mmCIF file of C-alpha atoms in Angstrom:
data_model
loop_
_atom_site.group_PDB
_atom_site.id
_atom_site.type_symbol
_atom_site.label_atom_id
_atom_site.label_comp_id
_atom_site.label_asym_id
_atom_site.label_seq_id
_atom_site.Cartn_x
_atom_site.Cartn_y
_atom_site.Cartn_z
ATOM 1 C CA MET A 1 23.414 -6.751 -26.160
ATOM 2 C CA THR A 2 24.037 -10.485 -25.740
ATOM 3 C CA ASN A 3 24.030 -12.092 -22.308
ATOM 4 C CA ASP A 4 27.792 -12.615 -22.474
ATOM 5 C CA LYS A 5 28.442 -8.951 -23.248
ATOM 6 C CA LEU A 6 26.000 -7.873 -20.536
ATOM 7 C CA ILE A 7 27.712 -10.081 -17.953
ATOM 8 C CA ASP A 8 31.084 -8.664 -19.000
ATOM 9 C CA CYS A 9 29.655 -5.179 -18.448
ATOM 10 C CA LEU A 10 28.356 -6.068 -14.970
ATOM 11 C CA LYS A 11 31.308 -8.102 -13.782
ATOM 12 C CA GLY A 12 32.988 -6.629 -10.737
ATOM 13 C CA LYS A 13 30.371 -3.919 -10.158
ATOM 14 C CA LYS A 14 29.356 -3.383 -6.527
ATOM 15 C CA LEU A 15 25.720 -3.914 -5.541
ATOM 16 C CA LEU A 16 24.333 -3.006 -2.105
ATOM 17 C CA ILE A 17 21.294 -5.072 -1.108
ATOM 18 C CA LEU A 18 19.092 -3.651 1.655
ATOM 19 C CA ALA A 19 18.214 -6.294 4.295
ATOM 20 C CA GLY A 20 19.504 -9.821 4.648
ATOM 21 C CA ALA A 21 16.460 -11.997 5.384
ATOM 22 C CA SER A 22 16.219 -15.352 3.636
ATOM 23 C CA LEU A 23 13.996 -13.804 0.958
ATOM 24 C CA HIS A 24 17.045 -11.869 -0.273
ATOM 25 C CA CYS A 25 19.218 -14.914 -0.815
ATOM 26 C CA LYS A 26 17.872 -15.236 -4.360
ATOM 27 C CA VAL A 27 19.006 -11.657 -5.059
ATOM 28 C CA VAL A 28 22.553 -12.375 -3.872
ATOM 29 C CA GLU A 29 22.628 -15.601 -5.883
ATOM 30 C CA ALA A 30 21.444 -13.898 -9.086
ATOM 31 C CA ALA A 31 23.952 -11.068 -8.691
ATOM 32 C CA LYS A 32 26.831 -13.479 -8.136
ATOM 33 C CA GLN A 33 25.882 -15.433 -11.246
ATOM 34 C CA LEU A 34 26.292 -12.152 -13.126
ATOM 35 C CA GLY A 35 29.749 -11.615 -11.642
ATOM 36 C CA VAL A 36 28.579 -8.782 -9.389
ATOM 37 C CA TYR A 37 30.264 -8.049 -6.048
ATOM 38 C CA THR A 38 27.507 -8.265 -3.428
ATOM 39 C CA ILE A 39 27.146 -6.371 -0.159
ATOM 40 C CA VAL A 40 24.237 -6.841 2.258
ATOM 41 C CA THR A 41 23.386 -4.451 5.065
ATOM 42 C CA ASP A 42 20.962 -4.519 7.990
ATOM 43 C CA TYR A 43 21.092 -4.200 11.778
ATOM 44 C CA MET A 44 21.761 -7.923 12.354
ATOM 45 C CA GLU A 45 25.220 -9.298 13.048
ATOM 46 C CA THR A 46 24.354 -12.188 10.766
ATOM 47 C CA SER A 47 21.460 -13.032 8.459
ATOM 48 C CA PRO A 48 20.935 -15.583 5.658
ATOM 49 C CA ALA A 49 21.728 -13.253 2.746
ATOM 50 C CA LYS A 50 24.704 -11.771 4.592
ATOM 51 C CA GLU A 51 26.241 -15.219 4.872
ATOM 52 C CA MET A 52 26.039 -15.596 1.074
ATOM 53 C CA ALA A 53 27.272 -12.114 0.182
ATOM 54 C CA ASP A 54 30.843 -11.071 -0.552
ATOM 55 C CA GLU A 55 30.676 -8.407 2.139
ATOM 56 C CA LYS A 56 28.328 -7.447 4.970
ATOM 57 C CA TRP A 57 27.687 -4.131 6.679
ATOM 58 C CA LEU A 58 26.192 -3.593 10.127
ATOM 59 C CA LEU A 59 24.115 -0.580 9.154
ATOM 60 C CA ASN A 60 20.369 -0.390 9.724
ATOM 61 C CA ILE A 61 18.524 0.018 6.408
ATOM 62 C CA THR A 62 16.804 3.111 7.861
ATOM 63 C CA ASP A 63 20.132 4.854 8.594
ATOM 64 C CA VAL A 64 20.203 6.652 5.269
ATOM 65 C CA ASP A 65 22.999 9.088 6.151
ATOM 66 C CA ALA A 66 25.414 6.356 7.257
ATOM 67 C CA ILE A 67 24.629 4.164 4.242
ATOM 68 C CA VAL A 68 25.090 7.020 1.775
ATOM 69 C CA GLU A 69 28.425 7.959 3.359
ATOM 70 C CA ARG A 70 29.669 4.357 3.217
ATOM 71 C CA CYS A 71 28.473 3.928 -0.391
ATOM 72 C CA LYS A 72 30.385 7.019 -1.469
ATOM 73 C CA ALA A 73 33.506 5.820 0.305
ATOM 74 C CA VAL A 74 33.582 2.466 -1.505
ATOM 75 C CA ASN A 75 32.083 3.553 -4.847
ATOM 76 C CA ILE A 76 28.869 1.510 -4.835
ATOM 77 C CA ASP A 77 27.497 1.073 -8.379
ATOM 78 C CA GLY A 78 23.907 0.178 -7.492
ATOM 79 C CA VAL A 79 21.456 -0.257 -4.616
ATOM 80 C CA LEU A 80 18.558 -2.708 -4.569
ATOM 81 C CA SER A 81 15.502 -3.234 -2.374
ATOM 82 C CA VAL A 82 13.351 -6.074 -3.615
ATOM 83 C CA CYS A 83 10.630 -7.254 -1.279
ATOM 84 C CA ILE A 84 10.258 -5.672 2.176
ATOM 85 C CA ASP A 85 8.209 -2.649 3.195
ATOM 86 C CA PRO A 86 10.621 -0.953 5.634
ATOM 87 C CA ALA A 87 13.293 -0.626 2.955
ATOM 88 C CA GLN A 88 11.183 1.131 0.323
ATOM 89 C CA ARG A 89 11.453 4.759 1.390
ATOM 90 C CA PRO A 90 15.107 4.515 2.582
ATOM 91 C CA TYR A 91 15.939 2.823 -0.740
ATOM 92 C CA GLN A 92 14.505 5.750 -2.679
ATOM 93 C CA GLN A 93 16.324 8.291 -0.519
ATOM 94 C CA ILE A 94 19.648 6.476 -0.814
ATOM 95 C CA CYS A 95 19.387 6.132 -4.595
ATOM 96 C CA GLU A 96 18.389 9.772 -5.009
ATOM 97 C CA ARG A 97 21.302 11.067 -2.958
ATOM 98 C CA LEU A 98 23.763 8.811 -4.780
ATOM 99 C CA GLY A 99 22.313 9.490 -8.244
ATOM 100 C CA LEU A 100 21.713 5.761 -8.815
ATOM 101 C CA PRO A 101 18.873 3.970 -10.677
ATOM 102 C CA CYS A 102 15.712 3.590 -8.595
ATOM 103 C CA PHE A 103 12.250 2.069 -9.105
ATOM 104 C CA GLY A 104 10.552 5.403 -8.521
ATOM 105 C CA ASN A 105 10.741 8.927 -7.151
ATOM 106 C CA LYS A 106 9.758 10.207 -3.706
ATOM 107 C CA GLN A 107 6.105 10.844 -4.606
ATOM 108 C CA GLN A 108 5.647 7.461 -6.269
ATOM 109 C CA HIS A 109 7.119 5.667 -3.259
ATOM 110 C CA TYR A 110 4.892 7.707 -0.938
ATOM 111 C CA ILE A 111 1.715 6.760 -2.813
ATOM 112 C CA LEU A 112 2.702 3.097 -2.840
ATOM 113 C CA THR A 113 3.673 2.917 0.844
ATOM 114 C CA ASP A 114 1.026 5.108 2.495
ATOM 115 C CA LYS A 115 -2.309 3.277 2.466
ATOM 116 C CA GLN A 116 -4.396 6.448 2.536
ATOM 117 C CA ALA A 117 -2.451 8.102 -0.291
ATOM 118 C CA PHE A 118 -2.748 4.851 -2.248
ATOM 119 C CA LYS A 119 -6.481 4.711 -1.652
ATOM 120 C CA ASN A 120 -6.946 8.310 -2.784
ATOM 121 C CA PHE A 121 -4.973 7.697 -5.986
ATOM 122 C CA CYS A 122 -7.028 4.554 -6.665
ATOM 123 C CA ILE A 123 -10.248 6.535 -6.378
ATOM 124 C CA GLU A 124 -8.886 9.205 -8.735
ATOM 125 C CA ASN A 125 -8.146 6.473 -11.281
ATOM 126 C CA SER A 126 -11.407 4.468 -10.940
ATOM 127 C CA VAL A 127 -9.675 1.549 -9.197
ATOM 128 C CA ASP A 128 -11.970 0.048 -6.560
ATOM 129 C CA THR A 129 -11.053 0.140 -2.866
ATOM 130 C CA ILE A 130 -12.619 -1.038 0.380
ATOM 131 C CA PHE A 131 -15.422 1.052 1.919
ATOM 132 C CA GLU A 132 -14.001 3.412 4.532
ATOM 133 C CA TYR A 133 -15.280 4.904 7.798
ATOM 134 C CA THR A 134 -14.071 7.745 10.015
ATOM 135 C CA ILE A 135 -13.604 8.023 13.773
ATOM 136 C CA GLY A 136 -16.635 10.295 13.671
ATOM 137 C CA ASP A 137 -18.697 7.513 12.094
ATOM 138 C CA ILE A 138 -17.780 5.230 15.001
ATOM 139 C CA ARG A 139 -18.716 7.819 17.621
ATOM 140 C CA GLU A 140 -21.999 8.567 15.867
ATOM 141 C CA ASP A 141 -22.769 4.833 15.572
ATOM 142 C CA ASN A 142 -22.806 5.086 11.776
ATOM 143 C CA VAL A 143 -20.828 1.867 11.249
ATOM 144 C CA VAL A 144 -21.705 -1.646 10.100
ATOM 145 C CA TYR A 145 -19.528 -4.129 11.987
ATOM 146 C CA PRO A 146 -17.115 -5.856 11.766
ATOM 147 C CA ILE A 147 -14.528 -3.246 10.812
ATOM 148 C CA LEU A 148 -10.734 -3.254 10.487
ATOM 149 C CA ILE A 149 -8.708 -0.483 12.136
ATOM 150 C CA LYS A 150 -5.080 -0.207 10.952
ATOM 151 C CA PRO A 151 -2.141 2.208 10.580
ATOM 152 C CA VAL A 152 -1.632 3.901 7.225
ATOM 153 C CA ASP A 153 1.883 2.570 6.736
ATOM 154 C CA SER A 154 2.702 -0.449 8.909
ATOM 155 C CA ARG A 155 3.671 -3.868 7.559
ATOM 156 C CA GLY A 156 2.890 -7.526 8.238
ATOM 157 C CA SER A 157 -0.518 -6.756 9.834
ATOM 158 C CA ARG A 158 1.170 -4.818 12.654
ATOM 159 C CA GLY A 159 -1.171 -2.490 14.505
ATOM 160 C CA GLN A 160 -4.313 -3.981 12.998
ATOM 161 C CA THR A 161 -7.450 -4.914 14.952
ATOM 162 C CA VAL A 162 -10.754 -6.389 13.849
ATOM 163 C CA CYS A 163 -13.609 -4.841 15.825
ATOM 164 C CA TYR A 164 -16.981 -6.570 16.080
ATOM 165 C CA SER A 165 -18.591 -3.849 18.197
ATOM 166 C CA VAL A 166 -17.972 -0.309 19.368
ATOM 167 C CA ASP A 167 -16.610 -1.619 22.680
ATOM 168 C CA THR A 168 -13.156 -2.412 21.277
ATOM 169 C CA THR A 169 -12.739 0.516 18.891
ATOM 170 C CA GLU A 170 -11.092 3.049 21.225
ATOM 171 C CA GLU A 171 -8.286 0.655 22.153
ATOM 172 C CA ALA A 172 -7.946 -0.413 18.490
ATOM 173 C CA ILE A 173 -7.586 3.225 17.431
ATOM 174 C CA ARG A 174 -4.866 3.832 20.051
ATOM 175 C CA PHE A 175 -3.058 0.656 18.978
ATOM 176 C CA ALA A 176 -3.156 1.555 15.278
ATOM 177 C CA LYS A 177 -1.881 5.078 15.958
ATOM 178 C CA SER A 178 1.003 3.685 18.018
ATOM 179 C CA GLU A 179 2.150 1.564 15.074
ATOM 180 C CA SER A 180 1.775 4.351 12.500
ATOM 181 C CA SER A 181 4.825 6.456 11.642
ATOM 182 C CA ASN A 182 2.703 9.617 11.486
ATOM 183 C CA GLY A 183 -0.201 8.707 13.785
ATOM 184 C CA ASN A 184 -2.689 8.364 10.936
ATOM 185 C CA ILE A 185 -5.009 5.378 10.656
ATOM 186 C CA ILE A 186 -7.562 3.815 8.304
ATOM 187 C CA ILE A 187 -10.926 2.350 9.304
ATOM 188 C CA GLU A 188 -12.454 -0.021 6.747
ATOM 189 C CA LYS A 189 -15.149 -2.587 6.264
ATOM 190 C CA TYR A 190 -13.741 -5.976 7.287
ATOM 191 C CA MET A 191 -13.718 -8.208 4.208
ATOM 192 C CA ALA A 192 -11.959 -11.367 5.378
ATOM 193 C CA GLU A 193 -14.880 -13.506 4.226
ATOM 194 C CA ASN A 194 -14.111 -12.455 0.640
ATOM 195 C CA GLN A 195 -11.381 -14.172 -1.382
ATOM 196 C CA ASP A 196 -8.034 -12.441 -0.943
ATOM 197 C CA PHE A 197 -6.414 -11.631 -4.306
ATOM 198 C CA SER A 198 -2.973 -10.337 -5.281
ATOM 199 C CA MET A 199 -1.186 -9.431 -8.479
ATOM 200 C CA SER A 200 2.245 -8.228 -9.571
ATOM 201 C CA TYR A 201 3.529 -6.306 -12.570
ATOM 202 C CA LEU A 202 6.951 -5.635 -13.986
ATOM 203 C CA VAL A 203 6.967 -2.222 -15.642
ATOM 204 C CA VAL A 204 9.442 -2.010 -18.518
ATOM 205 C CA ASN A 205 9.949 1.382 -20.195
ATOM 206 C CA GLY A 206 6.558 2.549 -18.947
ATOM 207 C CA GLU A 207 4.654 -0.542 -20.087
ATOM 208 C CA PRO A 208 3.182 -2.733 -17.289
ATOM 209 C CA HIS A 209 3.501 -6.500 -17.799
ATOM 210 C CA LEU A 210 1.344 -8.737 -15.613
ATOM 211 C CA ILE A 211 3.599 -11.397 -14.092
ATOM 212 C CA ARG A 212 1.361 -12.769 -11.378
ATOM 213 C CA THR A 213 -2.218 -13.217 -10.248
ATOM 214 C CA GLY A 214 -2.803 -15.163 -7.077
ATOM 215 C CA ASP A 215 -5.428 -16.315 -4.621
ATOM 216 C CA ARG A 216 -4.303 -15.852 -1.028
ATOM 217 C CA TYR A 217 -5.858 -17.838 1.803
ATOM 218 C CA LEU A 218 -5.717 -16.455 5.335
ATOM 219 C CA GLY A 219 -5.289 -18.248 8.645
ATOM 220 C CA HIS A 220 -8.041 -19.105 11.105
ATOM 221 C CA GLU A 221 -9.316 -16.533 13.562
ATOM 222 C CA ALA A 222 -9.199 -19.134 16.367
ATOM 223 C CA ASP A 223 -5.434 -19.384 15.790
ATOM 224 C CA GLY A 224 -4.980 -15.614 15.835
ATOM 225 C CA LEU A 225 -3.852 -15.707 12.200
ATOM 226 C CA SER A 226 -6.894 -14.284 10.419
ATOM 227 C CA LYS A 227 -4.803 -11.507 8.831
ATOM 228 C CA GLN A 228 -1.892 -13.738 7.809
ATOM 229 C CA CYS A 229 -1.510 -15.510 4.485
ATOM 230 C CA ILE A 230 -1.058 -19.261 4.979
ATOM 231 C CA PHE A 231 -1.368 -20.376 1.368
ATOM 232 C CA ALA A 232 -1.240 -18.877 -2.124
ATOM 233 C CA ILE A 233 -1.827 -20.306 -5.573
ATOM 234 C CA SER A 234 -1.080 -18.765 -8.967
ATOM 235 C CA PRO A 235 -2.554 -18.105 -11.426
ATOM 236 C CA SER A 236 -5.654 -17.042 -9.516
ATOM 237 C CA PHE A 237 -8.831 -18.944 -10.267
ATOM 238 C CA SER A 238 -10.296 -15.474 -10.954
ATOM 239 C CA THR A 239 -7.664 -14.407 -13.491
ATOM 240 C CA ASP A 240 -10.170 -14.078 -16.345
ATOM 241 C CA LEU A 241 -12.400 -11.826 -14.230
ATOM 242 C CA TYR A 242 -9.387 -9.704 -13.312
ATOM 243 C CA LEU A 243 -8.207 -9.379 -16.919
ATOM 244 C CA ARG A 244 -11.662 -8.454 -18.104
ATOM 245 C CA ASN A 245 -12.803 -6.002 -15.414
ATOM 246 C CA VAL A 246 -9.817 -4.740 -13.439
ATOM 247 C CA HIS A 247 -6.539 -5.077 -15.361
ATOM 248 C CA PRO A 248 -7.211 -2.154 -17.790
ATOM 249 C CA LYS A 249 -7.891 0.192 -14.847
ATOM 250 C CA VAL A 250 -4.738 -0.908 -13.004
ATOM 251 C CA VAL A 251 -2.632 -0.414 -16.137
ATOM 252 C CA ASP A 252 -3.965 3.153 -16.382
ATOM 253 C CA PHE A 253 -3.276 3.616 -12.646
ATOM 254 C CA ILE A 254 0.372 2.602 -13.134
ATOM 255 C CA LYS A 255 0.826 4.771 -16.212
ATOM 256 C CA ASN A 256 -0.827 7.782 -14.584
ATOM 257 C CA LEU A 257 1.485 7.353 -11.600
ATOM 258 C CA GLY A 258 4.375 7.655 -14.045
ATOM 259 C CA ILE A 259 6.179 4.434 -13.152
ATOM 260 C CA GLN A 260 8.796 3.639 -15.814
ATOM 261 C CA ASN A 261 10.884 0.664 -14.695
ATOM 262 C CA ALA A 262 9.903 -1.204 -11.551
ATOM 263 C CA PRO A 263 8.168 -4.173 -9.978
ATOM 264 C CA LEU A 264 4.802 -3.335 -8.431
ATOM 265 C CA PHE A 265 2.246 -5.365 -6.524
ATOM 266 C CA MET A 266 -1.233 -4.821 -5.082
ATOM 267 C CA GLN A 267 -3.460 -6.861 -2.795
ATOM 268 C CA GLY A 268 -7.226 -6.773 -2.507
ATOM 269 C CA PHE A 269 -10.422 -8.732 -2.053
ATOM 270 C CA LEU A 270 -12.688 -10.125 -4.736
ATOM 271 C CA ASP A 271 -16.111 -8.492 -4.523
ATOM 272 C CA GLY A 272 -18.597 -9.559 -7.182
ATOM 273 C CA ASP A 273 -17.128 -8.639 -10.562
ATOM 274 C CA THR A 274 -14.296 -6.479 -9.216
ATOM 275 C CA VAL A 275 -11.295 -6.425 -6.859
ATOM 276 C CA ARG A 276 -11.211 -3.949 -3.975
ATOM 277 C CA PHE A 277 -7.574 -3.124 -3.248
ATOM 278 C CA TYR A 278 -6.106 -2.325 0.158
ATOM 279 C CA ASP A 279 -2.312 -2.712 0.020
ATOM 280 C CA PRO A 280 0.360 -1.783 -2.574
ATOM 281 C CA GLY A 281 4.131 -1.812 -2.918
ATOM 282 C CA LEU A 282 6.721 -0.503 -5.371
ATOM 283 C CA ARG A 283 8.449 -3.850 -5.001
ATOM 284 C CA LEU A 284 7.770 -7.556 -5.276
ATOM 285 C CA PRO A 285 5.732 -9.220 -2.508
ATOM 286 C CA GLY A 286 7.766 -10.912 0.201
ATOM 287 C CA THR A 287 7.580 -14.458 -1.152
ATOM 288 C CA GLU A 288 9.632 -16.920 -3.185
ATOM 289 C CA TYR A 289 7.247 -16.701 -6.154
ATOM 290 C CA GLU A 290 10.077 -15.420 -8.354
ATOM 291 C CA ILE A 291 11.863 -18.773 -8.017
ATOM 292 C CA LEU A 292 8.721 -20.610 -9.132
ATOM 293 C CA PHE A 293 8.196 -18.080 -11.923
ATOM 294 C CA SER A 294 11.722 -18.657 -13.210
ATOM 295 C CA LYS A 295 11.285 -22.429 -13.126
ATOM 296 C CA ALA A 296 7.967 -22.267 -14.980
ATOM 297 C CA THR A 297 8.822 -19.605 -17.580
ATOM 298 C CA GLY A 298 12.611 -19.556 -17.843
ATOM 299 C CA THR A 299 12.578 -15.839 -17.003
ATOM 300 C CA ASP A 300 14.888 -14.730 -14.190
ATOM 301 C CA LEU A 301 13.286 -11.690 -12.564
ATOM 302 C CA MET A 302 16.116 -11.306 -10.060
ATOM 303 C CA LYS A 303 18.736 -10.927 -12.805
ATOM 304 C CA ILE A 304 16.512 -8.398 -14.550
ATOM 305 C CA LEU A 305 16.269 -6.305 -11.357
ATOM 306 C CA VAL A 306 19.978 -6.615 -10.530
ATOM 307 C CA THR A 307 20.837 -5.430 -14.035
ATOM 308 C CA PHE A 308 18.502 -2.451 -13.665
ATOM 309 C CA ALA A 309 20.073 -1.465 -10.334
ATOM 310 C CA LEU A 310 23.510 -1.349 -11.966
ATOM 311 C CA THR A 311 22.641 0.089 -15.374
ATOM 312 C CA GLY A 312 19.285 1.873 -15.116
ATOM 313 C CA ILE A 313 17.999 -0.297 -17.961
ATOM 314 C CA MET A 314 15.244 -2.888 -17.432
ATOM 315 C CA VAL A 315 16.558 -5.365 -20.000
ATOM 316 C CA CYS A 316 14.796 -8.653 -20.616
ATOM 317 C CA ASN A 317 17.900 -10.606 -21.640
ATOM 318 C CA PHE A 318 16.963 -13.210 -19.061
ATOM 319 C CA GLY A 319 13.602 -14.197 -20.496
ATOM 320 C CA SER A 320 10.342 -12.639 -21.663
ATOM 321 C CA VAL A 321 7.791 -11.245 -19.212
ATOM 322 C CA SER A 322 4.985 -11.198 -21.781
ATOM 323 C CA ASN A 323 2.033 -13.250 -20.462
ATOM 324 C CA GLY A 324 4.282 -14.460 -17.666
ATOM 325 C CA TYR A 325 1.341 -14.728 -15.275
ATOM 326 C CA ARG A 326 0.145 -17.804 -17.194
ATOM 327 C CA LEU A 327 3.220 -19.768 -15.994
ATOM 328 C CA ASN A 328 3.132 -21.866 -19.160
ATOM 329 C CA GLY A 329 0.013 -23.630 -17.947
ATOM 330 C CA LYS A 330 1.428 -24.627 -14.544
ATOM 331 C CA TYR A 331 0.240 -23.779 -11.037
ATOM 332 C CA ALA A 332 2.608 -22.207 -8.520
ATOM 333 C CA VAL A 333 1.760 -23.032 -4.923
ATOM 334 C CA GLN A 334 3.260 -21.374 -1.861
ATOM 335 C CA MET A 335 2.591 -22.794 1.583
ATOM 336 C CA TYR A 336 3.317 -20.632 4.621
ATOM 337 C CA ILE A 337 3.289 -23.173 7.420
ATOM 338 C CA SER A 338 2.448 -21.629 10.788
ATOM 339 C CA ALA A 339 2.564 -22.951 14.345
ATOM 340 C CA ARG A 340 1.131 -21.973 17.698
ATOM 341 C CA ALA A 341 3.298 -20.395 20.363
ATOM 342 C CA GLY A 342 5.739 -22.642 22.201
ATOM 343 C CA LEU A 343 9.126 -24.354 22.154
ATOM 344 C CA ILE A 344 9.843 -26.630 19.180
ATOM 345 C CA ALA A 345 11.020 -30.068 20.348
ATOM 346 C CA VAL A 346 10.594 -31.946 17.047
ATOM 347 C CA PHE A 347 10.786 -30.602 13.482
ATOM 348 C CA GLU A 348 10.761 -33.374 10.873
ATOM 349 C CA GLY A 349 9.756 -34.028 7.286
ATOM 350 C CA LEU A 350 11.403 -31.227 5.314
ATOM 351 C CA ASP A 351 14.218 -33.484 4.052
ATOM 352 C CA ARG A 352 11.724 -35.933 2.582
ATOM 353 C CA ILE A 353 9.521 -33.149 1.187
ATOM 354 C CA ALA A 354 12.532 -31.526 -0.500
ATOM 355 C CA LYS A 355 13.181 -34.685 -2.524
ATOM 356 C CA HIS A 356 9.827 -34.494 -4.327
ATOM 357 C CA PRO A 357 10.444 -33.396 -7.946
ATOM 358 C CA ASP A 358 7.666 -30.781 -7.840
ATOM 359 C CA ILE A 359 8.993 -29.062 -4.710
ATOM 360 C CA ILE A 360 11.042 -26.090 -5.912
ATOM 361 C CA SER A 361 11.940 -24.153 -2.778
ATOM 362 C CA ILE A 362 11.950 -24.593 0.992
ATOM 363 C CA SER A 363 12.800 -21.961 3.580
ATOM 364 C CA GLN A 364 12.950 -23.061 7.218
ATOM 365 C CA ARG A 365 12.506 -20.209 9.699
ATOM 366 C CA TYR A 366 12.839 -22.050 13.005
ATOM 367 C CA GLU A 367 15.013 -24.841 14.364
ATOM 368 C CA VAL A 368 14.494 -27.343 17.164
ATOM 369 C CA GLY A 369 14.952 -25.615 20.508
ATOM 370 C CA GLU A 370 13.684 -22.243 19.326
ATOM 371 C CA THR A 371 10.511 -20.625 20.644
ATOM 372 C CA ILE A 372 7.619 -19.391 18.518
ATOM 373 C CA PRO A 373 5.921 -16.248 19.871
ATOM 374 C CA SER A 374 2.188 -15.648 20.057
ATOM 375 C CA SER A 375 2.449 -12.694 17.680
ATOM 376 C CA GLY A 376 -0.357 -13.254 15.173
ATOM 377 C CA ASP A 377 1.962 -12.363 12.300
ATOM 378 C CA VAL A 378 4.754 -13.781 10.125
ATOM 379 C CA LYS A 379 6.822 -14.559 13.219
ATOM 380 C CA GLN A 380 4.619 -17.635 13.659
ATOM 381 C CA ARG A 381 5.701 -19.088 10.291
ATOM 382 C CA VAL A 382 7.951 -22.096 10.781
ATOM 383 C CA CYS A 383 8.680 -22.693 7.088
ATOM 384 C CA GLU A 384 7.707 -21.767 3.552
ATOM 385 C CA ILE A 385 7.376 -24.330 0.772
ATOM 386 C CA GLY A 386 7.098 -23.539 -2.931
ATOM 387 C CA MET A 387 5.957 -26.023 -5.565
ATOM 388 C CA LEU A 388 4.941 -26.264 -9.211
ATOM 389 C CA ALA A 389 2.079 -28.504 -10.297
ATOM 390 C CA SER A 390 0.911 -29.415 -13.782
ATOM 391 C CA ASP A 391 -2.755 -28.720 -12.962
ATOM 392 C CA ALA A 392 -5.054 -27.748 -10.100
ATOM 393 C CA ASP A 393 -5.862 -31.334 -9.119
ATOM 394 C CA SER A 394 -2.153 -32.204 -8.890
ATOM 395 C CA ALA A 395 -1.665 -29.121 -6.718
ATOM 396 C CA ARG A 396 -4.355 -30.296 -4.293
ATOM 397 C CA LYS A 397 -2.799 -33.747 -3.991
ATOM 398 C CA LEU A 398 0.687 -32.329 -3.468
ATOM 399 C CA VAL A 399 -0.500 -29.963 -0.726
ATOM 400 C CA LYS A 400 -2.192 -32.847 1.061
ATOM 401 C CA TRP A 401 0.992 -34.946 0.805
ATOM 402 C CA VAL A 402 3.187 -32.138 2.163
ATOM 403 C CA GLN A 403 0.936 -31.550 5.152
ATOM 404 C CA SER A 404 0.847 -35.260 5.973
ATOM 405 C CA ASN A 405 4.664 -35.464 5.997
ATOM 406 C CA LEU A 406 5.484 -32.370 8.047
ATOM 407 C CA ILE A 407 5.793 -32.815 11.814
ATOM 408 C CA VAL A 408 6.327 -30.026 14.354
ATOM 409 C CA LEU A 409 5.856 -30.975 18.013
ATOM 410 C CA ASP A 410 6.290 -29.215 21.347
ATOM 411 C CA GLU A 411 7.959 -30.516 24.509
ATOM 412 C CA LYS A 412 4.879 -32.617 25.306
ATOM 413 C CA HIS A 413 5.046 -34.091 21.800
ATOM 414 C CA GLU A 414 1.810 -32.341 20.894
ATOM 415 C CA ASN A 415 1.207 -30.989 17.390
ATOM 416 C CA MET A 416 2.082 -27.308 16.960
ATOM 417 C CA LEU A 417 0.928 -26.767 13.370
ATOM 418 C CA VAL A 418 -2.154 -24.574 12.986
ATOM 419 C CA SER A 419 -4.275 -23.062 10.213
ATOM 420 C CA LEU A 420 -3.434 -25.760 7.692
ATOM 421 C CA ILE A 421 -5.218 -25.351 4.374
ATOM 422 C CA ASP A 422 -7.957 -27.755 3.320
ATOM 423 C CA PRO A 423 -6.832 -28.740 -0.220
ATOM 424 C CA ASP A 424 -10.394 -29.625 -1.192
ATOM 425 C CA LEU A 425 -11.370 -25.956 -0.821
ATOM 426 C CA LEU A 426 -9.077 -24.944 -3.692
#
């Protein structure tokens, strides 16, 4: 089917998008370009994607019953959840009850949202994971510190604590259980000194296509951001190692899980000649990488996913995903600029940065007059900047230039930016 015929087929169909954060604006935009009628729902009166959509609903994405009832009443043709954890299980339930295309079934979503189930399936399929302890190991002093204690299913580092001795473990266990939907937790070796690594696949008719490898750099412990990504670059500098030693096992993992048509990502740590995984998702990661991917390869992942949601077919009319992770020789850089807690009095530089030809996307999360919390998570991000560079050296220079032009000050005119990346470390 040609693009014109496909667009004619999609025109006027109704697509419900779960959640309206700025990350979903690219979904609304892609759907509108295909002539699709867009609806965004979440619990917020207003949100960035809602302002772009044709219609907005004030229904929490976890209120499955209410969403299903409303969808039936207005004859929704497709539902889509692209890049946030809380929407994954409700998305599957909504699609199942409406008989609409979905990235996976209940069991597949469970394995890729529950960290313990994911870990068990990895072990069954010879995919390496992080060494794990039990509460009994802690009480019997059979632990090598530091360790990470976390819920099995929380998001954005919520409920996680790094423990450097037994003294803090009891409180960390209580905290993790409080943030877990079922009270279950995971206790692992803390591997923050290892390079953080992530990858994404697009599965088309049962065949996984690698569309991203990336090195993720975490914030500084002194800033309380040691579990938060502050910088990512793709392709990973360890892509060859991954292709040689890990990729075949992950492909088997995906096929054995029975995934047919879906995006899928996993995060882990490099450890010698392997990657030890700790977090998955039957979705894309919550970044703007897809915009950079489209610019570098000409392949529009958002249009591919919108089409699937409305037809059940993962067509590649909008570009090839074969060897997409190579980005046609370019480097995709994503900067997650964070700031310490306080009131923003000055926020300058984004206008100038946006004019640079290699800057592809900018998302500003805070405005002057707003207060940044001391949360230790994504709530401390003030903006996200995406760029494409012709080579690694150009990427380093561009990162340095961006950081020198961005100014965020508090009421005392003191710098608020923290955990900035050292470009020379890349």
